[in-house]
Amino acid sequence: MDITIFGSGYVGLVTAACFADAGNSVVCVDVDAKRVETLSRGEVPFYEPGLDQIVKTNFQEGRLRFTTDAEEGVRHGLFQFIAVGTPPGEDGSADLKYVLQVADTIGRLMSDYRIVVTKSTVPVGTADKVRDAVKAALQKRGENVEYDIVSNPEFLKEGAAIPDFTKPDRIVIGTDNPRTAELMRALYAPFNHNHDRVVVMDVRSSELTKYAANAMLATKISFMNELANVAEKVGADIEKVRIGIGSDPRIGYHFIYPGCGYGGSCFPKDVKALVHTAAESGHLAALLAAVEDVNERQKRVLFERIRSHFGGELKGRTVALWGLAFKPNTDDMREASSRVLMESLWDAGAKVRAFDPVAMHETRKIYGERADLALCDSAEAACDGADVLAIVTEWKQFRSPNFDRLAKQLKQPTIFDGRNLYDPQLLKRLGFTYYSIGRQPTAP
């Protein structure tokens, strides 16, 4: 099939590459000429396992093209996917200006039937605005061209986007037109062989489903972090509690790991947007607001423990930091807990020696060169000359370090573990002072 994707960011590029890899002809339109040039060289401007090879292969074989020419894109695809950014406004609302600009562009340039698909994460009611924008552009031209609007939210996890797209848990299609639903089914048929994963519903329910999914996952994380804080106060071990409640199939083990807060491009933005949507409809979403508040507090937990450990005086101290990305297998640092920790340490007069397997370039892009930040070539190098170690991202390579070497490198054999990677009693036997989340601190 012929497909056009507006936007070559994370969602747009993964969508374009996976559709092309299934044999479709895909044109990806972006206003950023530099990005188009980069992608046309087969280079992916962000880290996502396996994506670079799929992009390169399908570009070389002619199934995937990149352009800044919107007219070419509208002319090409029966399916016109809108996958542009929806950045949060100051009030938490999703900014739809880029989505509606694309809708207007499609309306101005289309000459025959098109299916306009919102792939971007958008609030309930956006499809109506997209429909109106296309209609207004057609009326301005004096044209009457048939089109349909579809909501098709993405459910991609950063670090696992390719398998999420090609072997999805569900394919949500929001449309009121049975014919359009069948065309969308045909489009997704290559990813729907094993059993029927397509869930067809009305447009507004589809739009809410995406926000509801992310809000539910964020709620589970914040709930466990709240419980972790209670566990510390009453002398319980949150990891034992996690196993105890996770064995209940009604709860399960997914997303009940305590830590130092969630980040990324989805959970923080989507929870805020859903709170705003609820408020606009006249409902106070108190639980969702609490989820956000708990998460913001949790991001400061490691800093507060480091400051307390040093008696409130951090000036002149150096903290080794393992992990900069908001989660493993991505270089995304949006809303990352590492940023809250680093900025708090700098404000208190401390220095940071940091390492992350893939997010170092992103850190340089955000913070530039500064005297109180050293980006190191390895996890071991980050600990050279540091007073203590803090762990923010649970990369696999951090799970089994050389503790003997670590104890010699650090001025104080002390670890602040924001992801509960280690056994407190083991660290105690090895001579470390060990702080984790939802468990009692241990010391030799």
Coordinates of C-alpha atoms in Angstrom, one line a residue:
M1 CA 0.0 0.0 0.0
D2 CA 1.0 3.6 -0.4
I3 CA 1.5 5.4 2.9
T4 CA 2.6 8.9 3.9
I5 CA 3.9 9.7 7.4
F6 CA 4.1 13.3 8.4
G7 CA 6.8 13.6 11.0
S8 CA 10.1 11.6 11.3
G9 CA 10.5 11.8 15.0
Y10 CA 10.4 8.7 17.2
V11 CA 6.8 7.5 16.4
G12 CA 6.8 8.7 12.8
L13 CA 10.1 7.0 11.9
V14 CA 9.4 3.7 13.7
T15 CA 6.0 3.6 12.0
A16 CA 7.4 4.4 8.6
A17 CA 10.3 1.9 8.8
C18 CA 8.0 -1.0 10.0
F19 CA 5.4 -0.4 7.3
A20 CA 8.1 -0.2 4.7
D21 CA 9.7 -3.4 6.0
A22 CA 6.4 -5.1 5.5
G23 CA 6.5 -4.3 1.8
N24 CA 4.6 -1.0 1.6
S25 CA 5.7 2.1 -0.2
V26 CA 6.3 4.8 2.4
V27 CA 7.1 8.5 2.1
C28 CA 8.1 10.3 5.2
V29 CA 7.6 14.1 5.2
D30 CA 9.4 16.4 7.6
V31 CA 9.9 20.2 7.7
D32 CA 13.4 19.7 9.0
A33 CA 15.6 19.6 5.9
K34 CA 18.7 18.6 8.0
R35 CA 16.9 15.6 9.5
V36 CA 15.6 14.6 6.0
E37 CA 19.2 14.7 4.7
T38 CA 20.5 12.7 7.7
L39 CA 17.8 10.0 7.2
S40 CA 18.5 9.9 3.5
R41 CA 22.1 8.9 4.4
G42 CA 20.7 6.0 6.4
E43 CA 21.5 7.6 9.7
V44 CA 19.0 7.6 12.5
P45 CA 19.2 10.7 14.7
F46 CA 18.3 8.9 18.0
Y47 CA 19.0 5.5 19.5
E48 CA 16.4 2.7 19.2
P49 CA 17.7 -0.9 18.9
G50 CA 17.4 -2.3 15.4
L51 CA 15.8 0.8 13.8
D52 CA 18.9 2.0 12.0
Q53 CA 19.3 -1.2 10.0
I54 CA 15.6 -1.3 9.0
V55 CA 15.7 2.3 7.9
K56 CA 18.9 1.8 5.9
T57 CA 17.7 -1.4 4.2
N58 CA 14.3 -0.1 3.2
F59 CA 15.7 3.2 2.0
Q60 CA 18.2 1.4 -0.2
E61 CA 15.5 -0.9 -1.6
G62 CA 13.3 2.0 -2.4
R63 CA 10.4 1.3 -0.1
L64 CA 11.2 4.2 2.2
R65 CA 11.8 7.8 1.1
F66 CA 12.3 11.1 3.0
T67 CA 11.3 14.5 1.8
T68 CA 10.4 18.0 2.8
D69 CA 7.9 18.2 -0.1
A70 CA 4.4 18.0 1.5
E71 CA 2.8 18.0 -1.9
E72 CA 4.7 14.8 -2.8
G73 CA 3.6 13.3 0.4
V74 CA -0.1 14.1 0.0
R75 CA -0.1 12.9 -3.6
H76 CA 1.6 9.6 -2.6
G77 CA -0.4 8.0 0.2
L78 CA -3.9 6.7 0.5
F79 CA -3.1 6.7 4.2
Q80 CA -1.9 10.0 5.6
F81 CA -0.5 9.5 9.0
I82 CA 0.0 12.5 11.3
A83 CA 2.9 11.7 13.7
V84 CA 4.2 15.1 14.6
G85 CA 5.0 16.3 18.1
T86 CA 2.4 17.5 20.6
P87 CA 4.6 19.3 23.2
P88 CA 3.0 20.1 26.5
G89 CA 1.9 23.7 27.2
E90 CA 2.6 25.4 30.5
D91 CA -0.9 24.3 31.8
G92 CA -0.2 20.7 30.9
S93 CA -2.3 20.7 27.8
A94 CA -1.1 19.1 24.5
D95 CA -0.2 21.7 21.9
L96 CA -2.0 20.6 18.7
K97 CA -0.6 23.3 16.4
Y98 CA 1.6 20.9 14.4
V99 CA -1.1 18.3 14.1
L100 CA -3.6 20.9 12.8
Q101 CA -1.0 22.4 10.5
V102 CA -0.6 19.0 8.9
A103 CA -4.4 18.6 8.6
D104 CA -4.6 21.9 6.9
T105 CA -1.8 20.9 4.5
I106 CA -3.5 17.7 3.6
G107 CA -6.8 19.6 3.0
R108 CA -5.0 22.2 0.8
L109 CA -3.2 19.6 -1.4
M110 CA -5.4 16.5 -1.6
S111 CA -7.1 15.8 -4.9
D112 CA -8.8 12.4 -4.2
Y113 CA -9.9 10.2 -1.4
R114 CA -7.5 10.1 1.7
I115 CA -7.6 8.4 5.1
V116 CA -6.1 10.9 7.6
V117 CA -4.8 9.0 10.6
T118 CA -3.8 10.6 13.9
K119 CA -0.8 8.6 15.2
S120 CA 0.4 11.4 17.5
T121 CA -0.8 11.2 21.1
V122 CA -3.6 13.6 21.2
P123 CA -6.4 14.6 23.6
V124 CA -10.0 13.5 23.2
G125 CA -11.7 15.6 20.5
T126 CA -8.6 16.1 18.4
A127 CA -10.0 14.0 15.5
D128 CA -12.9 16.4 15.3
K129 CA -10.5 19.3 15.0
V130 CA -8.5 17.5 12.4
R131 CA -11.7 16.8 10.4
D132 CA -12.7 20.5 10.7
A133 CA -9.2 21.7 9.6
V134 CA -9.2 19.4 6.5
K135 CA -12.8 20.5 5.7
A136 CA -12.0 24.2 6.1
A137 CA -9.0 23.9 3.7
L138 CA -11.1 22.1 1.1
Q139 CA -13.9 24.7 1.4
K140 CA -11.3 27.5 0.9
R141 CA -10.4 25.8 -2.4
G142 CA -14.0 25.3 -3.3
E143 CA -13.3 21.5 -3.6
N144 CA -15.4 18.6 -2.3
V145 CA -13.0 15.7 -1.9
E146 CA -14.0 12.6 0.2
Y147 CA -11.8 11.8 3.2
D148 CA -12.1 9.9 6.5
I149 CA -10.5 10.6 9.9
V150 CA -9.1 7.7 12.0
S151 CA -7.5 7.6 15.4
N152 CA -4.8 5.0 15.6
P153 CA -2.8 5.6 18.8
E154 CA 0.7 4.2 19.1
F155 CA 1.8 1.9 22.0
L156 CA 5.5 1.8 21.5
K157 CA 8.0 1.4 24.4
E158 CA 11.3 3.2 23.9
G159 CA 13.9 0.5 23.6
A160 CA 11.5 -2.1 22.3
A161 CA 9.6 -0.1 19.6
I162 CA 10.3 -2.5 16.7
P163 CA 8.9 -5.6 18.4
D164 CA 6.1 -3.5 19.8
F165 CA 5.1 -2.4 16.3
T166 CA 5.6 -5.8 14.5
K167 CA 4.2 -8.0 17.3
P168 CA 1.7 -5.7 19.0
D169 CA -0.5 -6.4 22.0
R170 CA -3.3 -4.6 20.4
I171 CA -4.0 -2.4 17.3
V172 CA -6.5 0.3 18.3
I173 CA -8.5 1.8 15.4
G174 CA -11.0 4.6 16.1
T175 CA -13.4 5.2 13.3
D176 CA -17.2 5.4 12.7
N177 CA -16.9 4.2 9.1
P178 CA -16.9 0.3 8.6
R179 CA -15.2 0.7 5.2
T180 CA -12.4 2.7 6.7
A181 CA -12.0 0.1 9.5
E182 CA -11.6 -2.7 6.9
L183 CA -8.9 -0.7 5.0
M184 CA -7.0 -0.1 8.3
R185 CA -7.3 -3.9 9.0
A186 CA -5.8 -4.6 5.6
L187 CA -3.0 -2.2 6.3
Y188 CA -2.1 -3.9 9.6
A189 CA -2.7 -7.4 8.3
P190 CA 1.1 -8.3 8.2
F191 CA 1.3 -7.6 12.0
N192 CA -2.0 -9.4 12.8
H193 CA -1.4 -13.0 11.7
N194 CA -1.2 -15.0 15.0
H195 CA -4.5 -13.9 16.3
D196 CA -6.8 -10.8 15.8
R197 CA -5.2 -7.9 17.7
V198 CA -7.4 -5.2 16.1
V199 CA -9.7 -3.4 18.4
V200 CA -12.2 -1.1 16.6
M201 CA -14.0 1.5 18.5
D202 CA -15.4 5.0 18.2
V203 CA -12.8 7.8 17.7
R204 CA -13.1 9.5 21.1
S205 CA -12.7 6.2 22.9
S206 CA -9.6 5.4 20.9
E207 CA -8.1 8.8 21.8
L208 CA -8.8 8.3 25.5
T209 CA -7.4 4.7 25.4
K210 CA -3.9 5.9 24.7
Y211 CA -3.9 8.4 27.6
A212 CA -5.6 5.8 29.9
A213 CA -3.0 3.2 29.2
N214 CA -0.1 5.5 30.0
A215 CA -1.9 7.0 33.0
M216 CA -2.5 3.5 34.4
L217 CA 1.1 2.5 34.1
A218 CA 2.3 5.8 35.6
T219 CA -0.2 5.2 38.5
K220 CA 1.3 1.8 39.2
I221 CA 4.8 3.2 39.4
S222 CA 3.8 6.1 41.7
F223 CA 1.8 3.8 43.9
M224 CA 4.8 1.5 44.4
N225 CA 7.0 4.5 45.1
E226 CA 4.5 5.7 47.7
L227 CA 4.5 2.3 49.3
A228 CA 8.3 2.3 49.2
N229 CA 8.4 5.4 51.3
V230 CA 5.9 3.8 53.8
A231 CA 8.1 0.7 53.9
E232 CA 11.1 2.7 54.9
K233 CA 9.3 4.4 57.7
V234 CA 7.8 1.2 59.2
G235 CA 10.9 -1.1 58.7
A236 CA 9.6 -3.2 55.8
D237 CA 11.3 -4.3 52.6
I238 CA 9.5 -3.1 49.5
E239 CA 11.1 -5.8 47.3
K240 CA 9.5 -8.4 49.5
V241 CA 6.2 -6.6 49.4
R242 CA 6.5 -6.3 45.6
I243 CA 6.8 -10.1 45.3
G244 CA 4.0 -10.6 47.8
I245 CA 1.5 -8.5 45.8
G246 CA 2.8 -9.3 42.3
S247 CA 2.0 -13.0 42.8
D248 CA -1.7 -12.0 42.8
P249 CA -2.8 -12.3 39.1
R250 CA -5.1 -9.3 39.6
I251 CA -2.1 -7.2 40.2
G252 CA 0.8 -8.9 38.4
Y253 CA 4.5 -8.1 38.4
H254 CA 4.6 -5.5 35.6
F255 CA 5.3 -1.9 36.5
I256 CA 5.4 -2.4 40.2
Y257 CA 9.2 -1.8 40.6
P258 CA 10.0 1.0 43.0
G259 CA 12.6 3.6 42.0
C260 CA 13.6 7.2 41.7
G261 CA 10.7 8.3 39.5
Y262 CA 9.6 7.8 35.9
G263 CA 10.5 10.1 33.0
G264 CA 10.5 10.0 29.2
S265 CA 8.4 11.6 26.5
C266 CA 5.1 9.9 27.3
F267 CA 4.2 9.3 31.0
P268 CA 4.9 12.8 32.4
K269 CA 3.3 14.6 29.4
D270 CA 0.3 12.3 29.0
V271 CA -0.6 12.3 32.7
K272 CA -0.5 16.1 32.7
A273 CA -2.6 16.2 29.5
L274 CA -5.2 13.9 30.9
V275 CA -5.5 15.9 34.0
H276 CA -6.0 19.0 31.8
T277 CA -8.5 17.3 29.6
A278 CA -10.5 16.2 32.7
A279 CA -10.4 19.7 34.1
E280 CA -11.7 21.1 30.8
S281 CA -14.6 18.7 30.9
G282 CA -15.4 19.8 34.5
H283 CA -13.9 16.9 36.4
L284 CA -11.1 17.1 39.0
A285 CA -8.8 14.2 38.3
A286 CA -7.5 14.1 41.9
L287 CA -5.9 10.6 41.6
L288 CA -4.0 11.5 38.4
A289 CA -2.8 14.8 39.9
A290 CA -1.5 12.8 42.9
V291 CA 0.4 10.4 40.6
E292 CA 2.2 13.4 39.1
D293 CA 3.0 14.9 42.5
V294 CA 4.3 11.6 43.9
N295 CA 6.6 11.2 40.9
E296 CA 8.0 14.7 41.2
R297 CA 8.8 14.1 44.8
Q298 CA 10.4 10.8 44.1
K299 CA 12.8 12.3 41.6
R300 CA 14.4 14.2 44.5
V301 CA 14.8 11.2 46.8
L302 CA 18.4 10.3 45.8
F303 CA 19.5 13.9 46.2
E304 CA 18.0 14.3 49.6
R305 CA 19.7 11.1 50.7
I306 CA 23.1 12.2 49.4
R307 CA 22.7 15.5 51.1
S308 CA 21.7 13.9 54.4
H309 CA 24.6 11.5 54.2
F310 CA 27.0 14.4 54.0
G311 CA 25.3 16.3 56.8
G312 CA 23.8 18.9 54.4
E313 CA 27.1 20.1 53.0
L314 CA 27.8 19.0 49.4
K315 CA 30.1 21.8 48.3
G316 CA 33.3 20.3 47.0
R317 CA 32.0 16.8 46.8
T318 CA 32.0 14.7 43.6
V319 CA 29.2 12.2 42.9
A320 CA 29.7 9.4 40.3
L321 CA 26.5 8.9 38.3
W322 CA 25.6 5.7 36.5
G323 CA 22.8 6.2 34.0
L324 CA 21.5 9.4 32.3
A325 CA 18.7 8.2 30.0
F326 CA 15.3 7.9 31.6
K327 CA 15.3 4.1 31.0
P328 CA 17.6 1.5 29.5
N329 CA 17.9 1.0 25.7
T330 CA 17.3 4.6 24.8
D331 CA 19.2 7.9 24.7
D332 CA 16.1 9.9 25.6
M333 CA 16.6 12.2 28.6
R334 CA 13.3 14.0 28.6
E335 CA 12.0 14.3 32.1
A336 CA 14.8 12.0 33.3
S337 CA 15.4 11.6 37.0
S338 CA 19.2 12.0 36.3
R339 CA 18.6 15.6 35.3
V340 CA 16.8 16.4 38.6
L341 CA 19.7 14.8 40.5
M342 CA 22.5 16.4 38.6
E343 CA 20.9 19.9 38.7
S344 CA 20.3 19.6 42.4
L345 CA 23.8 18.5 43.0
W346 CA 25.2 21.4 41.0
D347 CA 23.0 23.9 42.8
A348 CA 24.4 22.5 46.1
G349 CA 28.0 23.0 44.9
A350 CA 28.8 19.4 44.0
K351 CA 30.4 18.0 40.9
V352 CA 29.2 15.0 38.8
R353 CA 31.2 12.3 36.9
A354 CA 28.7 10.5 34.7
F355 CA 28.4 7.6 32.4
D356 CA 25.6 6.1 30.2
P357 CA 26.1 3.6 27.4
V358 CA 24.2 5.7 24.8
A359 CA 23.0 9.0 26.2
M360 CA 26.3 10.9 26.6
H361 CA 25.7 12.8 23.3
E362 CA 22.3 13.9 24.5
T363 CA 23.7 15.1 27.8
R364 CA 26.3 17.2 25.9
K365 CA 23.5 18.6 23.8
I366 CA 21.4 19.6 26.9
Y367 CA 24.2 20.9 29.2
G368 CA 27.1 21.6 27.0
E369 CA 30.6 21.9 28.5
R370 CA 30.6 22.7 32.2
A371 CA 33.3 22.5 34.9
D372 CA 31.1 20.6 37.3
L373 CA 30.2 17.8 34.8
A374 CA 32.6 15.1 33.5
L375 CA 31.3 12.7 31.0
C376 CA 33.4 9.5 31.3
D377 CA 34.2 6.7 28.9
S378 CA 33.1 3.9 31.2
A379 CA 31.2 3.2 34.4
E380 CA 34.5 2.5 36.1
A381 CA 36.1 5.7 35.0
A382 CA 33.1 7.7 36.4
C383 CA 34.0 6.4 39.9
D384 CA 37.7 7.6 39.8
G385 CA 38.1 10.2 42.4
A386 CA 34.4 10.4 43.3
D387 CA 33.2 10.5 46.9
V388 CA 30.1 8.2 46.3
L389 CA 28.2 6.5 43.6
A390 CA 24.5 7.1 42.6
I391 CA 22.6 4.8 40.2
V392 CA 19.7 6.2 38.2
T393 CA 19.2 4.0 35.1
E394 CA 19.1 0.2 35.4
W395 CA 21.3 -0.7 32.4
K396 CA 22.2 -4.4 32.5
Q397 CA 25.9 -3.7 32.6
F398 CA 25.5 -2.0 36.0
R399 CA 24.0 -5.1 37.6
S400 CA 27.3 -7.0 38.3
P401 CA 30.1 -4.5 38.8
N402 CA 33.5 -5.3 40.3
F403 CA 32.7 -4.3 43.9
D404 CA 36.3 -4.7 45.1
R405 CA 37.5 -2.3 42.5
L406 CA 34.6 0.0 43.2
A407 CA 35.4 0.1 46.9
K408 CA 38.9 1.2 46.2
Q409 CA 37.9 3.8 43.6
L410 CA 35.4 5.7 45.8
K411 CA 36.6 7.9 48.6
Q412 CA 33.7 6.5 50.6
P413 CA 32.4 3.0 49.6
T414 CA 28.9 4.3 49.5
I415 CA 26.2 3.6 46.9
F416 CA 22.8 5.4 46.4
D417 CA 20.8 3.0 44.3
G418 CA 17.7 4.5 42.7
R419 CA 16.7 1.2 41.0
N420 CA 17.4 -1.5 43.7
L421 CA 19.9 -3.4 41.7
Y422 CA 21.8 -5.0 44.6
D423 CA 21.2 -7.1 47.7
P424 CA 21.6 -4.9 50.8
Q425 CA 23.1 -7.7 52.8
L426 CA 25.7 -8.5 50.2
L427 CA 26.7 -4.9 50.0
K428 CA 27.0 -4.8 53.7
R429 CA 29.3 -7.8 53.7
L430 CA 31.4 -6.2 51.0
G431 CA 32.0 -3.2 53.1
F432 CA 29.6 -0.7 51.5
T433 CA 27.2 1.7 52.9
Y434 CA 24.1 1.1 50.8
Y435 CA 21.0 3.2 50.3
S436 CA 18.2 2.0 48.1
I437 CA 14.4 2.6 47.6
G438 CA 11.9 1.2 50.1
R439 CA 14.5 -0.7 52.1
Q440 CA 16.5 0.1 55.2
P441 CA 20.0 1.5 54.7
T442 CA 22.8 -0.9 55.5
A443 CA 26.4 -0.2 56.6
P444 CA 29.4 -2.4 57.4

